[in-house]
Amino acid sequence: MGWFKNLKIARKLQLAFLAVLVLMAVLGIFSISQLAKVKNASSEISRDWMPAQKKLGDIKLYFVRLRGTESQLAIYDGDVEAMNGLVSRSQAILTGLDKTMKDYAATLDTPQEREIYPKVAAQIAEFLAEHKKIVAAFLAKDNAQGRDLFLGYSNKLYPQILADLEKLIKINQEGGDAATAGADDTFSQSRVGVLGLLIAALAIGMGLAITMGRIIAAPLQDAVGIARRVAGGDLGAEISVHSKDETGQLLQALQTMNEGLRQVVGQVRNGTDSIATASTEIATGNLDLSRRTEQQATALEETASALEELTSTVKQNTDNARQANQLAMAASGVAARGGGVVGEVVQTMEAINDASNRIVEIISVIDGIAFQTNILALNAAVEAARAGEQGRGFAVVASEVRSLAQRSASAAKEIKQLIDDSVSKVGAGTTLVRQAGSTMSEVVESVKRVTDVVSEISAASTEQSVGIDEINRAVSQMDEVTQQNAALVEQAAAAAQSMQEQAAGLANTVSVFKLR
């Protein structure tokens, strides 16, 4: 039931009415279904059993009448007109009998009927065949044969057919009685079920009404009681919230309001005590303020004298700072120019270093060419040796070329060693120049910082001079304010007395509230 308490009141009412509507719907559906069963039973009686009984009764009546015409034919022996009338009547009976039997055959429903009726139909067919013979004999004025046939096989079939028809009639009567009993049982069950559902609906409806009354009315009564206690000044009521619906929200709001009022009243009480204490302290403080005002006036005179001396000192510092700023700016310019020259030297050394590296690459190419020339000269000497006397002159030339290649390679190696030594020295020089450039940059940066500091000192000195002038004016104003403070002290004393009286009145006002 916790979830139901937390629902909104509108949702609770909706669920309650929905439950009643569901019970009414169940009751209506049950009643309709039971009425449908009664209707089906009534339809079964009126559609199946009663028509079948009527048709069987008609068949029996036609059969009895047909047997009666046979008896009358025997009685009206020789009366042609009467016999013709009986024959016509017999034909009408046969027509009605045939139609009724066909209608009944269409209503066969139970296994017993399907078992008995074909036998009855066969017996009736045999009886009708004998009937035709009997009529023909009497019409032929053969009364003896007609009586023999009437009292013969036909007379045996007649009671059997009547007995079988009675069986069929009884079957349909029993079926109708069973359907009637079923309808009665359905009605009795429906009455009990409807009464049970009605009682359940009433009980559930009353239970919902009582429950809804308790769930909604009880929290409202609690809220009214709490509001009355708060109106009477009792703020110590404990408020319990058991649901999250509108009533629970109302109690929660009352609880919040009660706690807020309790805090406010407590703060007001504490405030009145604080105000009373503060008013006493203010009175005491006024005396101290009066003494400090006199001391402040004396201190202001001494401050004015010291400020005059400080003003002359600050002006002198301002002049010195301005001169130092000019010197620092000149030094910064010289350092910046020196840094530029060092930068150009660094760039020149780097260009020399790049050119030396290029020369090394060219010497490496020359060395490679000399090596390849030496190999070619060696190959040429080998080929000249193979050629014999004809290649001797070519061998001499190859030897000279080989000698020149070796000398070129040796010279290239010496040049490369000299260039490598120059490159290493140029690299060391470049490193030193870079370090000098970095050092010069640091010097320039330091000079700039010194210039900035001196500029700040100059600006600060100027601001101090302006500030001291303002302080002089402020001291004059403070002297005036000191005179005004004396008057304010007297006003504060009167205000403290008034505050004490108001604190007493406020304490009397909040004393009506009970916090516990």
Short mmCIF file of C-alpha atoms in Angstrom, two decimals:
data_model
loop_
_atom_site.label_atom_id
_atom_site.label_comp_id
_atom_site.label_asym_id
_atom_site.label_seq_id
_atom_site.Cartn_x
_atom_site.Cartn_y
_atom_site.Cartn_z
CA MET A 1 0.00 0.00 0.00
CA GLY A 2 3.04 2.30 0.20
CA TRP A 3 3.01 2.93 -3.54
CA PHE A 4 -0.73 3.75 -3.40
CA LYS A 5 -0.19 6.35 -0.65
CA ASN A 6 2.48 8.07 -2.75
CA LEU A 7 0.13 8.52 -5.74
CA LYS A 8 -1.52 11.86 -6.44
CA ILE A 9 -5.07 12.26 -5.09
CA ALA A 10 -6.46 12.51 -8.63
CA ARG A 11 -4.68 9.28 -9.58
CA LYS A 12 -6.00 7.56 -6.42
CA LEU A 13 -9.56 8.58 -7.27
CA GLN A 14 -9.04 7.46 -10.86
CA LEU A 15 -7.78 4.05 -9.72
CA ALA A 16 -10.67 3.70 -7.24
CA PHE A 17 -13.29 4.52 -9.88
CA LEU A 18 -11.43 2.32 -12.36
CA ALA A 19 -11.60 -0.61 -9.93
CA VAL A 20 -15.37 -0.07 -9.50
CA LEU A 21 -15.80 0.22 -13.28
CA VAL A 22 -13.78 -2.97 -13.80
CA LEU A 23 -16.01 -4.81 -11.32
CA MET A 24 -19.09 -3.45 -13.08
CA ALA A 25 -17.62 -4.52 -16.42
CA VAL A 26 -16.90 -8.01 -15.07
CA LEU A 27 -20.43 -8.19 -13.68
CA GLY A 28 -21.88 -7.03 -17.01
CA ILE A 29 -19.73 -9.42 -19.06
CA PHE A 30 -20.63 -12.33 -16.79
CA SER A 31 -24.33 -11.47 -16.96
CA ILE A 32 -24.22 -11.13 -20.75
CA SER A 33 -22.39 -14.45 -21.13
CA GLN A 34 -24.91 -16.24 -18.89
CA LEU A 35 -27.83 -14.61 -20.71
CA ALA A 36 -26.27 -15.81 -23.95
CA LYS A 37 -26.24 -19.35 -22.55
CA VAL A 38 -29.92 -19.05 -21.57
CA LYS A 39 -30.70 -17.64 -25.02
CA ASN A 40 -28.86 -20.52 -26.68
CA ALA A 41 -30.79 -23.02 -24.59
CA SER A 42 -34.09 -21.30 -25.45
CA SER A 43 -33.10 -21.16 -29.11
CA GLU A 44 -32.24 -24.86 -29.00
CA ILE A 45 -35.68 -25.66 -27.57
CA SER A 46 -37.57 -23.45 -29.99
CA ARG A 47 -35.38 -24.24 -33.03
CA ASP A 48 -34.68 -27.98 -32.59
CA TRP A 49 -36.71 -29.85 -30.01
CA MET A 50 -40.16 -28.26 -30.25
CA PRO A 51 -40.35 -28.26 -34.10
CA ALA A 52 -39.17 -31.89 -34.13
CA GLN A 53 -41.86 -32.87 -31.60
CA LYS A 54 -44.50 -31.06 -33.64
CA LYS A 55 -43.40 -32.73 -36.89
CA LEU A 56 -43.32 -36.16 -35.23
CA GLY A 57 -46.82 -35.49 -33.86
CA ASP A 58 -47.96 -34.50 -37.35
CA ILE A 59 -46.42 -37.67 -38.82
CA LYS A 60 -48.18 -39.74 -36.20
CA LEU A 61 -51.46 -37.91 -36.86
CA TYR A 62 -51.13 -38.37 -40.64
CA PHE A 63 -50.35 -42.03 -40.08
CA VAL A 64 -53.39 -42.53 -37.81
CA ARG A 65 -55.62 -40.72 -40.31
CA LEU A 66 -54.26 -42.83 -43.14
CA ARG A 67 -55.06 -45.96 -41.15
CA GLY A 68 -58.52 -44.52 -40.52
CA THR A 69 -59.19 -44.13 -44.27
CA GLU A 70 -58.36 -47.80 -44.69
CA SER A 71 -60.94 -48.71 -42.02
CA GLN A 72 -63.53 -46.44 -43.63
CA LEU A 73 -62.89 -48.01 -47.05
CA ALA A 74 -63.87 -51.36 -45.54
CA ILE A 75 -67.00 -49.78 -44.04
CA TYR A 76 -68.13 -47.95 -47.21
CA ASP A 77 -68.15 -51.09 -49.31
CA GLY A 78 -70.08 -50.39 -52.56
CA ASP A 79 -70.47 -46.62 -51.98
CA VAL A 80 -68.39 -45.38 -54.89
CA GLU A 81 -68.77 -41.68 -54.12
CA ALA A 82 -67.74 -42.11 -50.51
CA MET A 83 -64.83 -44.31 -51.48
CA ASN A 84 -63.63 -41.74 -54.04
CA GLY A 85 -63.78 -39.09 -51.32
CA LEU A 86 -61.73 -41.33 -49.03
CA VAL A 87 -59.20 -41.91 -51.81
CA SER A 88 -58.86 -38.14 -52.36
CA ARG A 89 -58.49 -37.66 -48.63
CA SER A 90 -55.88 -40.42 -48.56
CA GLN A 91 -53.88 -38.66 -51.30
CA ALA A 92 -53.91 -35.40 -49.35
CA ILE A 93 -52.76 -37.26 -46.23
CA LEU A 94 -49.95 -38.92 -48.18
CA THR A 95 -48.82 -35.54 -49.56
CA GLY A 96 -48.77 -33.96 -46.08
CA LEU A 97 -47.06 -37.05 -44.64
CA ASP A 98 -44.31 -36.96 -47.28
CA LYS A 99 -43.65 -33.25 -46.75
CA THR A 100 -43.63 -33.56 -42.95
CA MET A 101 -41.24 -36.53 -43.06
CA LYS A 102 -38.84 -34.58 -45.28
CA ASP A 103 -39.02 -31.58 -42.92
CA TYR A 104 -38.34 -33.79 -39.91
CA ALA A 105 -35.45 -35.54 -41.66
CA ALA A 106 -33.78 -32.12 -41.99
CA THR A 107 -33.94 -31.62 -38.18
CA LEU A 108 -32.23 -34.86 -37.15
CA ASP A 109 -29.70 -33.89 -34.48
CA THR A 110 -29.06 -36.71 -32.02
CA PRO A 111 -27.41 -40.09 -32.74
CA GLN A 112 -30.53 -41.89 -31.45
CA GLU A 113 -32.73 -40.10 -33.97
CA ARG A 114 -30.32 -40.89 -36.79
CA GLU A 115 -30.44 -44.53 -35.73
CA ILE A 116 -34.23 -44.93 -35.29
CA TYR A 117 -35.66 -42.68 -38.00
CA PRO A 118 -34.28 -44.58 -41.06
CA LYS A 119 -35.94 -47.74 -39.73
CA VAL A 120 -39.21 -45.86 -39.16
CA ALA A 121 -39.03 -44.37 -42.66
CA ALA A 122 -38.48 -47.84 -44.14
CA GLN A 123 -41.44 -49.21 -42.17
CA ILE A 124 -43.63 -46.31 -43.31
CA ALA A 125 -42.56 -46.97 -46.92
CA GLU A 126 -43.61 -50.62 -46.54
CA PHE A 127 -46.83 -49.54 -44.88
CA LEU A 128 -47.58 -47.12 -47.73
CA ALA A 129 -46.96 -49.88 -50.26
CA GLU A 130 -49.49 -52.08 -48.41
CA HIS A 131 -51.80 -49.05 -48.20
CA LYS A 132 -51.80 -48.74 -51.99
CA LYS A 133 -52.65 -52.43 -52.31
CA ILE A 134 -55.50 -52.06 -49.82
CA VAL A 135 -56.95 -49.03 -51.63
CA ALA A 136 -56.62 -50.79 -54.99
CA ALA A 137 -58.41 -53.91 -53.66
CA PHE A 138 -61.32 -51.92 -52.24
CA LEU A 139 -61.60 -49.84 -55.40
CA ALA A 140 -61.68 -53.11 -57.39
CA LYS A 141 -64.52 -54.20 -55.09
CA ASP A 142 -62.43 -57.09 -53.86
CA ASN A 143 -63.43 -56.52 -50.27
CA ALA A 144 -62.17 -59.85 -49.06
CA GLN A 145 -58.63 -59.22 -50.30
CA GLY A 146 -58.81 -55.67 -48.97
CA ARG A 147 -59.76 -56.91 -45.50
CA ASP A 148 -57.08 -59.57 -45.61
CA LEU A 149 -54.47 -56.98 -46.49
CA PHE A 150 -55.83 -54.58 -43.84
CA LEU A 151 -55.61 -57.24 -41.16
CA GLY A 152 -52.40 -58.76 -42.49
CA TYR A 153 -48.86 -57.33 -42.68
CA SER A 154 -50.14 -53.77 -42.57
CA ASN A 155 -51.79 -54.47 -39.26
CA LYS A 156 -48.43 -55.69 -37.87
CA LEU A 157 -46.47 -52.64 -39.12
CA TYR A 158 -48.95 -50.12 -37.71
CA PRO A 159 -48.21 -50.61 -33.96
CA GLN A 160 -44.45 -50.91 -34.60
CA ILE A 161 -44.44 -47.61 -36.48
CA LEU A 162 -46.47 -45.93 -33.74
CA ALA A 163 -44.08 -47.30 -31.10
CA ASP A 164 -41.00 -46.04 -32.97
CA LEU A 165 -42.65 -42.64 -33.47
CA GLU A 166 -43.32 -42.52 -29.72
CA LYS A 167 -39.62 -43.27 -29.14
CA LEU A 168 -38.64 -40.36 -31.37
CA ILE A 169 -41.17 -38.10 -29.66
CA LYS A 170 -39.79 -39.15 -26.27
CA ILE A 171 -36.21 -38.47 -27.41
CA ASN A 172 -37.16 -34.93 -28.44
CA GLN A 173 -39.15 -34.42 -25.23
CA GLU A 174 -36.15 -35.51 -23.18
CA GLY A 175 -33.87 -33.23 -25.24
CA GLY A 176 -36.21 -30.30 -24.68
CA ASP A 177 -36.43 -31.12 -20.97
CA ALA A 178 -32.62 -31.29 -20.78
CA ALA A 179 -32.29 -27.94 -22.55
CA THR A 180 -34.90 -26.47 -20.20
CA ALA A 181 -33.05 -27.89 -17.19
CA GLY A 182 -29.78 -26.49 -18.56
CA ALA A 183 -31.38 -23.08 -18.95
CA ASP A 184 -32.68 -23.32 -15.37
CA ASP A 185 -29.22 -24.31 -14.11
CA THR A 186 -27.64 -21.47 -16.07
CA PHE A 187 -30.15 -19.06 -14.57
CA SER A 188 -29.45 -20.34 -11.05
CA GLN A 189 -25.69 -20.12 -11.58
CA SER A 190 -26.07 -16.68 -13.10
CA ARG A 191 -28.11 -15.51 -10.15
CA VAL A 192 -25.52 -16.81 -7.68
CA GLY A 193 -22.62 -15.39 -9.74
CA VAL A 194 -24.27 -12.00 -10.19
CA LEU A 195 -25.09 -11.83 -6.47
CA GLY A 196 -21.50 -12.81 -5.62
CA LEU A 197 -20.00 -10.25 -7.97
CA LEU A 198 -22.45 -7.63 -6.75
CA ILE A 199 -21.53 -8.32 -3.12
CA ALA A 200 -17.81 -8.26 -4.04
CA ALA A 201 -18.27 -4.98 -5.91
CA LEU A 202 -20.12 -3.46 -2.95
CA ALA A 203 -17.47 -4.71 -0.51
CA ILE A 204 -14.58 -3.46 -2.65
CA GLY A 205 -16.36 -0.16 -3.28
CA MET A 206 -16.99 0.34 0.44
CA GLY A 207 -13.40 -0.67 1.20
CA LEU A 208 -12.07 1.79 -1.36
CA ALA A 209 -14.35 4.52 -0.01
CA ILE A 210 -13.20 3.92 3.58
CA THR A 211 -9.54 3.63 2.53
CA MET A 212 -9.69 6.76 0.38
CA GLY A 213 -11.35 8.61 3.26
CA ARG A 214 -8.61 7.58 5.65
CA ILE A 215 -5.76 8.24 3.20
CA ILE A 216 -7.03 11.70 2.25
CA ALA A 217 -8.91 12.94 5.35
CA ALA A 218 -6.44 11.84 8.06
CA PRO A 219 -3.44 13.86 6.73
CA LEU A 220 -5.72 16.87 6.19
CA GLN A 221 -6.90 16.64 9.82
CA ASP A 222 -3.25 16.46 10.93
CA ALA A 223 -2.47 19.51 8.79
CA VAL A 224 -5.40 21.45 10.32
CA GLY A 225 -4.24 20.56 13.84
CA ILE A 226 -0.67 21.61 13.09
CA ALA A 227 -1.85 24.90 11.56
CA ARG A 228 -3.91 25.63 14.70
CA ARG A 229 -0.93 24.92 16.97
CA VAL A 230 1.28 27.21 14.87
CA ALA A 231 -1.43 29.90 14.99
CA GLY A 232 -1.39 29.53 18.79
CA GLY A 233 2.38 30.08 18.87
CA ASP A 234 3.39 26.44 19.45
CA LEU A 235 6.26 25.69 17.08
CA GLY A 236 7.36 22.47 18.80
CA ALA A 237 4.95 20.15 16.96
CA GLU A 238 6.56 17.07 15.37
CA ILE A 239 5.21 16.56 11.83
CA SER A 240 5.39 13.07 10.30
CA VAL A 241 5.07 12.64 6.53
CA HIS A 242 3.98 9.16 5.37
CA SER A 243 3.11 9.77 1.70
CA LYS A 244 4.19 11.76 -1.34
CA ASP A 245 0.74 12.85 -2.59
CA GLU A 246 -0.78 16.32 -2.21
CA THR A 247 -1.54 15.72 1.49
CA GLY A 248 2.02 14.52 2.06
CA GLN A 249 3.32 17.57 0.19
CA LEU A 250 1.09 19.78 2.37
CA LEU A 251 2.47 18.20 5.56
CA GLN A 252 6.00 18.50 4.15
CA ALA A 253 5.38 22.19 3.43
CA LEU A 254 3.99 22.69 6.96
CA GLN A 255 7.03 20.91 8.36
CA THR A 256 9.35 23.16 6.35
CA MET A 257 7.36 26.24 7.40
CA ASN A 258 7.40 25.15 11.06
CA GLU A 259 11.15 24.57 10.99
CA GLY A 260 11.66 27.91 9.22
CA LEU A 261 9.54 29.75 11.80
CA ARG A 262 11.37 27.96 14.58
CA GLN A 263 14.71 29.07 13.17
CA VAL A 264 13.47 32.63 12.59
CA VAL A 265 12.07 32.95 16.12
CA GLY A 266 15.25 31.44 17.56
CA GLN A 267 17.35 33.83 15.54
CA VAL A 268 15.17 36.76 16.61
CA ARG A 269 15.55 35.78 20.27
CA ASN A 270 19.28 35.44 19.87
CA GLY A 271 19.29 38.72 17.97
CA THR A 272 17.51 40.56 20.77
CA ASP A 273 20.08 39.30 23.26
CA SER A 274 22.85 40.29 20.90
CA ILE A 275 21.30 43.72 20.37
CA ALA A 276 21.05 44.28 24.11
CA THR A 277 24.66 43.28 24.57
CA ALA A 278 25.72 45.35 21.55
CA SER A 279 23.95 48.46 22.81
CA THR A 280 25.87 48.21 26.08
CA GLU A 281 29.10 47.69 24.22
CA ILE A 282 28.31 50.65 21.96
CA ALA A 283 27.90 52.90 24.98
CA THR A 284 31.24 51.75 26.31
CA GLY A 285 32.79 52.10 22.88
CA ASN A 286 31.62 55.71 22.60
CA LEU A 287 33.81 56.65 25.54
CA ASP A 288 36.80 54.93 23.97
CA LEU A 289 36.01 56.60 20.66
CA SER A 290 36.05 60.01 22.30
CA ARG A 291 39.50 59.37 23.75
CA ARG A 292 40.80 57.99 20.44
CA THR A 293 39.47 61.04 18.63
CA GLU A 294 41.63 63.31 20.76
CA GLN A 295 44.65 61.05 20.21
CA GLN A 296 43.95 61.05 16.48
CA ALA A 297 43.99 64.85 16.33
CA THR A 298 47.44 64.92 17.95
CA ALA A 299 48.71 62.18 15.63
CA LEU A 300 47.45 64.07 12.60
CA GLU A 301 49.57 67.10 13.50
CA GLU A 302 52.69 64.91 13.79
CA THR A 303 51.82 63.18 10.50
CA ALA A 304 51.55 66.52 8.67
CA SER A 305 55.04 67.52 9.82
CA ALA A 306 56.55 64.17 8.75
CA LEU A 307 54.84 64.35 5.36
CA GLU A 308 56.52 67.67 4.56
CA GLU A 309 59.97 66.12 5.10
CA LEU A 310 58.97 63.03 3.08
CA THR A 311 57.82 65.23 0.19
CA SER A 312 61.25 66.87 -0.26
CA THR A 313 63.00 63.45 -0.08
CA VAL A 314 60.69 61.90 -2.68
CA LYS A 315 61.23 64.80 -5.09
CA GLN A 316 65.02 64.33 -4.85
CA ASN A 317 64.62 60.56 -5.48
CA THR A 318 62.52 61.35 -8.53
CA ASP A 319 65.27 63.50 -10.07
CA ASN A 320 67.93 60.83 -9.42
CA ALA A 321 65.74 58.09 -10.92
CA ARG A 322 65.13 60.17 -14.06
CA GLN A 323 68.92 60.59 -14.62
CA ALA A 324 69.54 56.86 -14.01
CA ASN A 325 66.83 56.01 -16.53
CA GLN A 326 68.53 58.13 -19.23
CA LEU A 327 71.93 56.44 -18.60
CA ALA A 328 70.36 52.96 -18.67
CA MET A 329 68.63 53.69 -21.98
CA ALA A 330 71.97 54.79 -23.53
CA ALA A 331 73.67 51.59 -22.29
CA SER A 332 70.82 49.53 -23.71
CA GLY A 333 71.35 51.09 -27.17
CA VAL A 334 75.11 50.34 -27.13
CA ALA A 335 74.49 46.73 -26.04
CA ALA A 336 71.89 46.28 -28.76
CA ARG A 337 74.33 47.48 -31.46
CA GLY A 338 77.02 45.13 -30.13
CA GLY A 339 74.56 42.25 -30.25
CA GLY A 340 73.81 43.09 -33.92
CA VAL A 341 77.54 43.04 -34.85
CA VAL A 342 78.00 39.67 -33.12
CA GLY A 343 75.02 38.32 -35.02
CA GLU A 344 76.60 39.36 -38.35
CA VAL A 345 79.87 37.65 -37.34
CA VAL A 346 77.93 34.47 -36.54
CA GLN A 347 76.29 34.54 -39.98
CA THR A 348 79.71 35.10 -41.70
CA MET A 349 81.28 32.17 -39.80
CA GLU A 350 78.38 29.93 -40.73
CA ALA A 351 78.82 30.92 -44.42
CA ILE A 352 82.57 30.05 -44.21
CA ASN A 353 81.67 26.74 -42.57
CA ASP A 354 79.22 25.94 -45.39
CA ALA A 355 81.86 26.82 -48.07
CA SER A 356 84.46 24.61 -46.35
CA ASN A 357 82.02 21.71 -46.31
CA ARG A 358 81.42 22.25 -50.04
CA ILE A 359 85.20 22.21 -50.75
CA VAL A 360 85.45 18.94 -48.81
CA GLU A 361 82.77 17.45 -51.02
CA ILE A 362 84.61 18.63 -54.20
CA ILE A 363 87.94 17.16 -52.93
CA SER A 364 86.10 13.90 -52.29
CA VAL A 365 84.96 13.93 -55.93
CA ILE A 366 88.54 14.61 -57.12
CA ASP A 367 89.81 11.78 -54.93
CA GLY A 368 87.24 9.45 -56.48
CA ILE A 369 88.23 10.53 -60.00
CA ALA A 370 91.95 9.88 -59.21
CA PHE A 371 91.07 6.45 -57.86
CA GLN A 372 89.10 5.56 -60.97
CA THR A 373 91.93 6.98 -63.20
CA ASN A 374 94.46 4.80 -61.36
CA ILE A 375 92.28 1.76 -62.01
CA LEU A 376 91.93 2.66 -65.69
CA ALA A 377 95.73 3.14 -65.98
CA LEU A 378 96.28 -0.25 -64.40
CA ASN A 379 93.85 -1.84 -66.85
CA ALA A 380 95.59 -0.05 -69.73
CA ALA A 381 99.00 -1.40 -68.59
CA VAL A 382 97.57 -4.91 -68.49
CA GLU A 383 96.19 -4.53 -72.02
CA ALA A 384 99.53 -3.06 -73.24
CA ALA A 385 101.40 -6.05 -71.81
CA ARG A 386 99.09 -8.35 -73.72
CA ALA A 387 99.70 -6.39 -76.92
CA GLY A 388 103.50 -6.91 -76.68
CA GLU A 389 105.81 -4.70 -78.67
CA GLN A 390 102.92 -2.81 -80.24
CA GLY A 391 101.53 -1.76 -76.87
CA ARG A 392 104.84 -0.75 -75.27
CA GLY A 393 104.32 2.94 -76.02
CA PHE A 394 100.79 2.78 -74.70
CA ALA A 395 102.09 1.09 -71.52
CA VAL A 396 104.50 4.00 -70.94
CA VAL A 397 101.62 6.47 -71.27
CA ALA A 398 99.45 4.37 -68.92
CA SER A 399 102.26 4.32 -66.38
CA GLU A 400 102.56 8.08 -66.53
CA VAL A 401 98.78 8.47 -66.17
CA ARG A 402 98.82 6.14 -63.21
CA SER A 403 101.63 8.15 -61.62
CA LEU A 404 99.68 11.37 -62.14
CA ALA A 405 96.52 9.79 -60.67
CA GLN A 406 98.39 8.67 -57.57
CA ARG A 407 99.94 12.12 -57.16
CA SER A 408 96.49 13.72 -57.61
CA ALA A 409 95.01 11.40 -55.00
CA SER A 410 97.85 12.19 -52.58
CA ALA A 411 97.41 15.93 -53.13
CA ALA A 412 93.63 15.62 -52.71
CA LYS A 413 94.12 13.81 -49.39
CA GLU A 414 96.46 16.54 -48.12
CA ILE A 415 94.00 19.26 -49.23
CA LYS A 416 91.14 17.37 -47.58
CA GLN A 417 93.11 17.11 -44.32
CA LEU A 418 93.84 20.85 -44.43
CA ILE A 419 90.18 21.64 -45.22
CA ASP A 420 88.98 19.30 -42.43
CA ASP A 421 91.31 21.07 -40.00
CA SER A 422 89.98 24.44 -41.22
CA VAL A 423 86.38 23.22 -40.92
CA SER A 424 86.97 22.08 -37.33
CA LYS A 425 88.60 25.41 -36.47
CA VAL A 426 85.81 27.33 -38.21
CA GLY A 427 83.26 25.21 -36.30
CA ALA A 428 84.99 25.98 -33.00
CA GLY A 429 85.07 29.66 -33.96
CA THR A 430 81.40 29.54 -34.89
CA THR A 431 80.58 27.99 -31.50
CA LEU A 432 82.54 30.69 -29.69
CA VAL A 433 80.88 33.42 -31.75
CA ARG A 434 77.45 31.90 -31.00
CA GLN A 435 78.28 31.85 -27.29
CA ALA A 436 79.43 35.47 -27.57
CA GLY A 437 76.18 36.34 -29.37
CA SER A 438 74.16 34.55 -26.66
CA THR A 439 76.12 36.36 -23.95
CA MET A 440 75.61 39.67 -25.74
CA SER A 441 71.86 38.93 -25.98
CA GLU A 442 71.79 38.27 -22.23
CA VAL A 443 73.65 41.54 -21.66
CA VAL A 444 71.13 43.38 -23.85
CA GLU A 445 68.26 41.70 -22.01
CA SER A 446 69.81 42.59 -18.62
CA VAL A 447 70.29 46.20 -19.72
CA LYS A 448 66.65 46.27 -20.85
CA ARG A 449 65.53 44.92 -17.48
CA VAL A 450 67.66 47.51 -15.68
CA THR A 451 66.15 50.19 -17.91
CA ASP A 452 62.65 48.90 -17.12
CA VAL A 453 63.38 48.80 -13.38
CA VAL A 454 64.78 52.32 -13.43
CA SER A 455 61.74 53.46 -15.44
CA GLU A 456 59.45 51.83 -12.88
CA ILE A 457 61.40 53.50 -10.05
CA SER A 458 61.04 56.86 -11.79
CA ALA A 459 57.32 56.31 -12.35
CA ALA A 460 56.89 55.11 -8.76
CA SER A 461 58.70 58.17 -7.45
CA THR A 462 56.41 60.40 -9.50
CA GLU A 463 53.38 58.50 -8.19
CA GLN A 464 54.72 58.79 -4.63
CA SER A 465 55.03 62.53 -5.06
CA VAL A 466 51.45 62.72 -6.28
CA GLY A 467 50.34 60.33 -3.51
CA ILE A 468 51.99 62.42 -0.82
CA ASP A 469 50.19 65.50 -2.09
CA GLU A 470 46.94 63.54 -1.84
CA ILE A 471 47.90 62.39 1.65
CA ASN A 472 48.38 66.01 2.67
CA ARG A 473 44.91 66.78 1.44
CA ALA A 474 43.58 63.64 3.17
CA VAL A 475 45.16 64.67 6.46
CA SER A 476 43.37 68.00 6.22
CA GLN A 477 40.11 66.17 5.53
CA MET A 478 40.77 63.76 8.42
CA ASP A 479 41.09 66.76 10.71
CA GLU A 480 37.65 67.88 9.64
CA VAL A 481 36.29 64.33 9.99
CA THR A 482 37.70 64.13 13.50
CA GLN A 483 35.66 67.15 14.46
CA GLN A 484 32.58 65.51 12.94
CA ASN A 485 33.27 62.24 14.80
CA ALA A 486 32.87 64.05 18.09
CA ALA A 487 29.34 65.02 17.13
CA LEU A 488 28.63 61.47 15.86
CA VAL A 489 29.70 60.02 19.20
CA GLU A 490 26.91 61.91 20.93
CA GLN A 491 24.39 60.70 18.31
CA ALA A 492 25.63 57.10 18.70
CA ALA A 493 25.02 57.27 22.45
CA ALA A 494 21.40 58.31 21.87
CA ALA A 495 20.99 55.57 19.20
CA ALA A 496 22.36 52.93 21.59
CA GLN A 497 19.76 53.88 24.19
CA SER A 498 16.97 53.63 21.59
CA MET A 499 18.31 50.27 20.36
CA GLN A 500 18.25 48.86 23.88
CA GLU A 501 14.60 49.85 24.29
CA GLN A 502 13.65 48.30 20.91
CA ALA A 503 15.47 45.06 21.79
CA ALA A 504 13.42 44.76 24.97
CA GLY A 505 10.17 45.26 23.01
CA LEU A 506 11.19 42.67 20.39
CA ALA A 507 12.05 40.10 23.06
CA ASN A 508 8.62 40.63 24.60
CA THR A 509 6.98 40.10 21.17
CA VAL A 510 8.67 36.76 20.36
CA SER A 511 8.19 35.39 23.87
CA VAL A 512 4.73 34.13 22.81
CA PHE A 513 6.29 31.40 20.61
CA LYS A 514 7.21 28.00 22.08
CA LEU A 515 10.15 26.31 20.40
CA ARG A 516 10.02 23.03 22.38
#
